[in-house]
Amino acid sequence: MARNTLSRSLHDLGLSAWFGGTLANAVALNAAAGEAGSDSATGRVANAGWDRWTPVNALAIGAHLVGSVGQLRANKQRVAAQQGVGGMSALKTLVTAAALGATAYSRVLGQRVSAAGGVPSKSGTKPSKRTKVAQADVAAAQQQLDTLQWVIPALTGTLVAISSYAGEQQRPSEVAAGVSSR
């Protein structure tokens, strides 16, 4: 049996950074930005933090995708032959696509907020009353980001769980049972 350490490492490290970074920013950065002293400072701090995270997140996602393709190529016979592996792979692909879409849309919204400058904000994703009145489009983007900051970790956390299940499917007893039942 061949080893796939590089692709598995890229898959796992990329996914863990994507999940962990977005969760940490949602839990800590956005709330901490609210402590910046003023609504305008809050917006600047949150934008700066998320803008710094973006290139790291892009690398993490890229590593995860490269690793995922490597894992799929290395296991293509098992995907075809072992009962349940094809379905798990399809589900994982769908959840990955959803996480990518949510992340990309979040970035578009984040760029809109960041481009508006030091937009007054109660936290990283809670628009101030002043922003709701003066910049309704930016306030709407902030409100959408308030939801997406939790959707992305939920989707990537689901990917972690599916990946754990996939690892369990690779146990010799699971492989033997899945292949012999076809």
CSV table of C-alpha atoms in Angstrom, one decimal:
chain,number,residue,atom,x,y,z
A,1,MET,CA,0.0,0.0,0.0
A,2,ALA,CA,1.4,3.4,-1.1
A,3,ARG,CA,1.8,6.2,1.4
A,4,ASN,CA,0.3,9.6,0.6
A,5,THR,CA,1.8,11.6,3.4
A,6,LEU,CA,2.3,14.8,1.4
A,7,SER,CA,-1.3,15.0,0.0
A,8,ARG,CA,-2.8,13.9,3.3
A,9,SER,CA,-0.7,16.6,5.1
A,10,LEU,CA,-1.7,19.3,2.6
A,11,HIS,CA,-5.4,18.2,2.9
A,12,ASP,CA,-5.4,18.2,6.7
A,13,LEU,CA,-3.2,21.2,7.4
A,14,GLY,CA,-5.0,23.3,4.9
A,15,LEU,CA,-8.4,22.3,6.2
A,16,SER,CA,-7.4,22.9,9.8
A,17,ALA,CA,-6.1,26.4,9.1
A,18,TRP,CA,-9.2,27.2,7.0
A,19,PHE,CA,-11.5,26.0,9.8
A,20,GLY,CA,-9.5,27.3,12.8
A,21,GLY,CA,-8.6,30.7,11.3
A,22,THR,CA,-12.2,31.6,10.4
A,23,LEU,CA,-13.5,30.3,13.7
A,24,ALA,CA,-10.8,32.3,15.7
A,25,ASN,CA,-11.6,35.4,13.8
A,26,ALA,CA,-15.3,35.1,14.3
A,27,VAL,CA,-14.9,34.3,18.0
A,28,ALA,CA,-12.0,36.7,18.9
A,29,LEU,CA,-11.1,39.2,16.2
A,30,ASN,CA,-14.6,40.6,15.6
A,31,ALA,CA,-15.4,40.8,19.3
A,32,ALA,CA,-12.0,42.3,20.2
A,33,ALA,CA,-12.4,44.9,17.5
A,34,GLY,CA,-15.4,46.2,19.4
A,35,GLU,CA,-13.0,47.1,22.2
A,36,ALA,CA,-11.0,49.5,19.9
A,37,GLY,CA,-12.5,52.6,21.6
A,38,SER,CA,-14.8,54.0,19.0
A,39,ASP,CA,-17.1,52.7,16.3
A,40,SER,CA,-14.8,54.0,13.5
A,41,ALA,CA,-11.7,52.4,15.2
A,42,THR,CA,-13.7,49.1,15.5
A,43,GLY,CA,-14.2,49.0,11.7
A,44,ARG,CA,-10.6,49.8,10.9
A,45,VAL,CA,-9.3,47.1,13.3
A,46,ALA,CA,-11.7,44.4,12.0
A,47,ASN,CA,-10.9,45.2,8.4
A,48,ALA,CA,-7.1,45.1,9.1
A,49,GLY,CA,-7.4,41.8,10.8
A,50,TRP,CA,-9.5,40.1,8.1
A,51,ASP,CA,-7.4,41.7,5.3
A,52,ARG,CA,-4.2,40.2,7.0
A,53,TRP,CA,-5.9,36.8,7.3
A,54,THR,CA,-7.0,36.6,3.6
A,55,PRO,CA,-3.7,35.6,2.0
A,56,VAL,CA,-3.1,33.0,4.7
A,57,ASN,CA,-6.6,31.6,4.2
A,58,ALA,CA,-6.1,31.5,0.5
A,59,LEU,CA,-2.9,29.4,1.0
A,60,ALA,CA,-4.7,27.2,3.4
A,61,ILE,CA,-7.6,26.6,1.0
A,62,GLY,CA,-5.2,26.0,-1.9
A,63,ALA,CA,-3.2,23.4,0.2
A,64,HIS,CA,-6.5,21.7,1.2
A,65,LEU,CA,-7.6,21.5,-2.4
A,66,VAL,CA,-4.3,20.2,-3.7
A,67,GLY,CA,-4.3,17.6,-0.9
A,68,SER,CA,-7.9,16.7,-1.6
A,69,VAL,CA,-7.1,16.0,-5.3
A,70,GLY,CA,-4.0,14.0,-4.3
A,71,GLN,CA,-6.1,11.9,-1.9
A,72,LEU,CA,-8.8,11.3,-4.5
A,73,ARG,CA,-6.2,10.2,-7.1
A,74,ALA,CA,-4.5,7.9,-4.6
A,75,ASN,CA,-7.8,6.3,-3.6
A,76,LYS,CA,-9.6,6.2,-6.9
A,77,GLN,CA,-9.8,2.4,-7.0
A,78,ARG,CA,-11.2,2.3,-3.4
A,79,VAL,CA,-13.7,5.1,-4.3
A,80,ALA,CA,-14.9,2.9,-7.2
A,81,ALA,CA,-14.8,-0.5,-5.5
A,82,GLN,CA,-15.7,0.1,-1.8
A,83,GLN,CA,-19.3,0.5,-0.8
A,84,GLY,CA,-20.0,3.9,0.7
A,85,VAL,CA,-16.8,5.6,-0.4
A,86,GLY,CA,-18.2,7.1,-3.5
A,87,GLY,CA,-21.1,8.6,-1.7
A,88,MET,CA,-18.8,10.0,1.0
A,89,SER,CA,-16.6,11.5,-1.7
A,90,ALA,CA,-19.6,13.1,-3.4
A,91,LEU,CA,-20.9,14.6,-0.1
A,92,LYS,CA,-17.4,15.9,0.7
A,93,THR,CA,-17.1,17.5,-2.7
A,94,LEU,CA,-20.5,19.2,-2.3
A,95,VAL,CA,-19.7,20.5,1.2
A,96,THR,CA,-16.3,21.7,-0.1
A,97,ALA,CA,-18.0,23.6,-2.9
A,98,ALA,CA,-20.4,25.2,-0.4
A,99,ALA,CA,-17.5,26.2,1.9
A,100,LEU,CA,-15.6,27.6,-1.1
A,101,GLY,CA,-18.7,29.5,-2.2
A,102,ALA,CA,-19.4,30.9,1.2
A,103,THR,CA,-15.7,31.9,1.6
A,104,ALA,CA,-15.6,33.6,-1.8
A,105,TYR,CA,-18.8,35.5,-1.1
A,106,SER,CA,-17.6,36.5,2.3
A,107,ARG,CA,-14.4,37.9,0.7
A,108,VAL,CA,-16.4,39.9,-1.8
A,109,LEU,CA,-18.5,41.4,1.1
A,110,GLY,CA,-15.4,41.9,3.2
A,111,GLN,CA,-13.7,43.8,0.3
A,112,ARG,CA,-16.8,46.0,0.0
A,113,VAL,CA,-16.7,46.8,3.8
A,114,SER,CA,-12.9,47.3,3.7
A,115,ALA,CA,-13.0,49.6,0.6
A,116,ALA,CA,-15.5,51.8,2.5
A,117,GLY,CA,-12.7,52.7,4.9
A,118,GLY,CA,-13.2,53.0,8.7
A,119,VAL,CA,-16.8,52.1,8.6
A,120,PRO,CA,-18.4,52.7,12.0
A,121,SER,CA,-19.1,49.3,13.5
A,122,LYS,CA,-20.2,47.9,16.9
A,123,SER,CA,-18.0,44.8,16.3
A,124,GLY,CA,-16.4,43.4,13.2
A,125,THR,CA,-19.7,42.5,11.7
A,126,LYS,CA,-22.3,44.6,13.5
A,127,PRO,CA,-22.9,47.9,11.8
A,128,SER,CA,-23.5,51.0,13.9
A,129,LYS,CA,-26.7,53.0,13.6
A,130,ARG,CA,-24.7,55.7,11.8
A,131,THR,CA,-23.6,53.2,9.1
A,132,LYS,CA,-27.1,51.8,8.7
A,133,VAL,CA,-28.3,55.3,7.9
A,134,ALA,CA,-25.3,56.7,5.9
A,135,GLN,CA,-24.1,53.6,4.1
A,136,ALA,CA,-26.9,51.1,4.0
A,137,ASP,CA,-25.2,48.9,1.4
A,138,VAL,CA,-22.1,48.6,3.6
A,139,ALA,CA,-24.3,47.9,6.6
A,140,ALA,CA,-26.1,45.1,4.6
A,141,ALA,CA,-22.7,43.6,3.8
A,142,GLN,CA,-21.7,43.7,7.4
A,143,GLN,CA,-24.9,42.0,8.4
A,144,GLN,CA,-24.4,39.2,5.8
A,145,LEU,CA,-20.8,38.8,7.1
A,146,ASP,CA,-22.2,38.4,10.6
A,147,THR,CA,-24.0,35.2,9.4
A,148,LEU,CA,-21.2,34.0,7.1
A,149,GLN,CA,-18.6,34.2,9.9
A,150,TRP,CA,-20.4,31.2,11.5
A,151,VAL,CA,-21.4,29.4,8.3
A,152,ILE,CA,-17.9,29.0,7.1
A,153,PRO,CA,-16.6,27.3,10.3
A,154,ALA,CA,-19.7,25.1,10.3
A,155,LEU,CA,-19.1,24.0,6.7
A,156,THR,CA,-15.3,23.4,7.3
A,157,GLY,CA,-16.0,21.7,10.6
A,158,THR,CA,-18.4,19.4,8.7
A,159,LEU,CA,-15.5,18.7,6.3
A,160,VAL,CA,-13.3,17.7,9.3
A,161,ALA,CA,-16.0,15.3,10.4
A,162,ILE,CA,-16.4,13.8,6.9
A,163,SER,CA,-12.7,13.5,6.7
A,164,SER,CA,-12.7,11.6,10.0
A,165,TYR,CA,-15.3,9.3,8.6
A,166,ALA,CA,-13.3,8.8,5.4
A,167,GLY,CA,-10.3,7.8,7.6
A,168,GLU,CA,-12.5,5.2,9.3
A,169,GLN,CA,-13.5,3.8,5.9
A,170,GLN,CA,-9.8,3.1,5.3
A,171,ARG,CA,-9.5,0.6,8.1
A,172,PRO,CA,-8.7,-2.8,6.7
A,173,SER,CA,-11.9,-4.3,8.2
A,174,GLU,CA,-14.0,-1.6,6.6
A,175,VAL,CA,-12.3,-2.0,3.2
A,176,ALA,CA,-12.7,-5.8,3.3
A,177,ALA,CA,-16.4,-5.5,4.3
A,178,GLY,CA,-17.1,-2.7,1.7
A,179,VAL,CA,-15.5,-4.5,-1.2
A,180,SER,CA,-16.9,-8.0,-0.4
A,181,SER,CA,-20.5,-6.7,-0.1
A,182,ARG,CA,-20.5,-5.4,-3.7
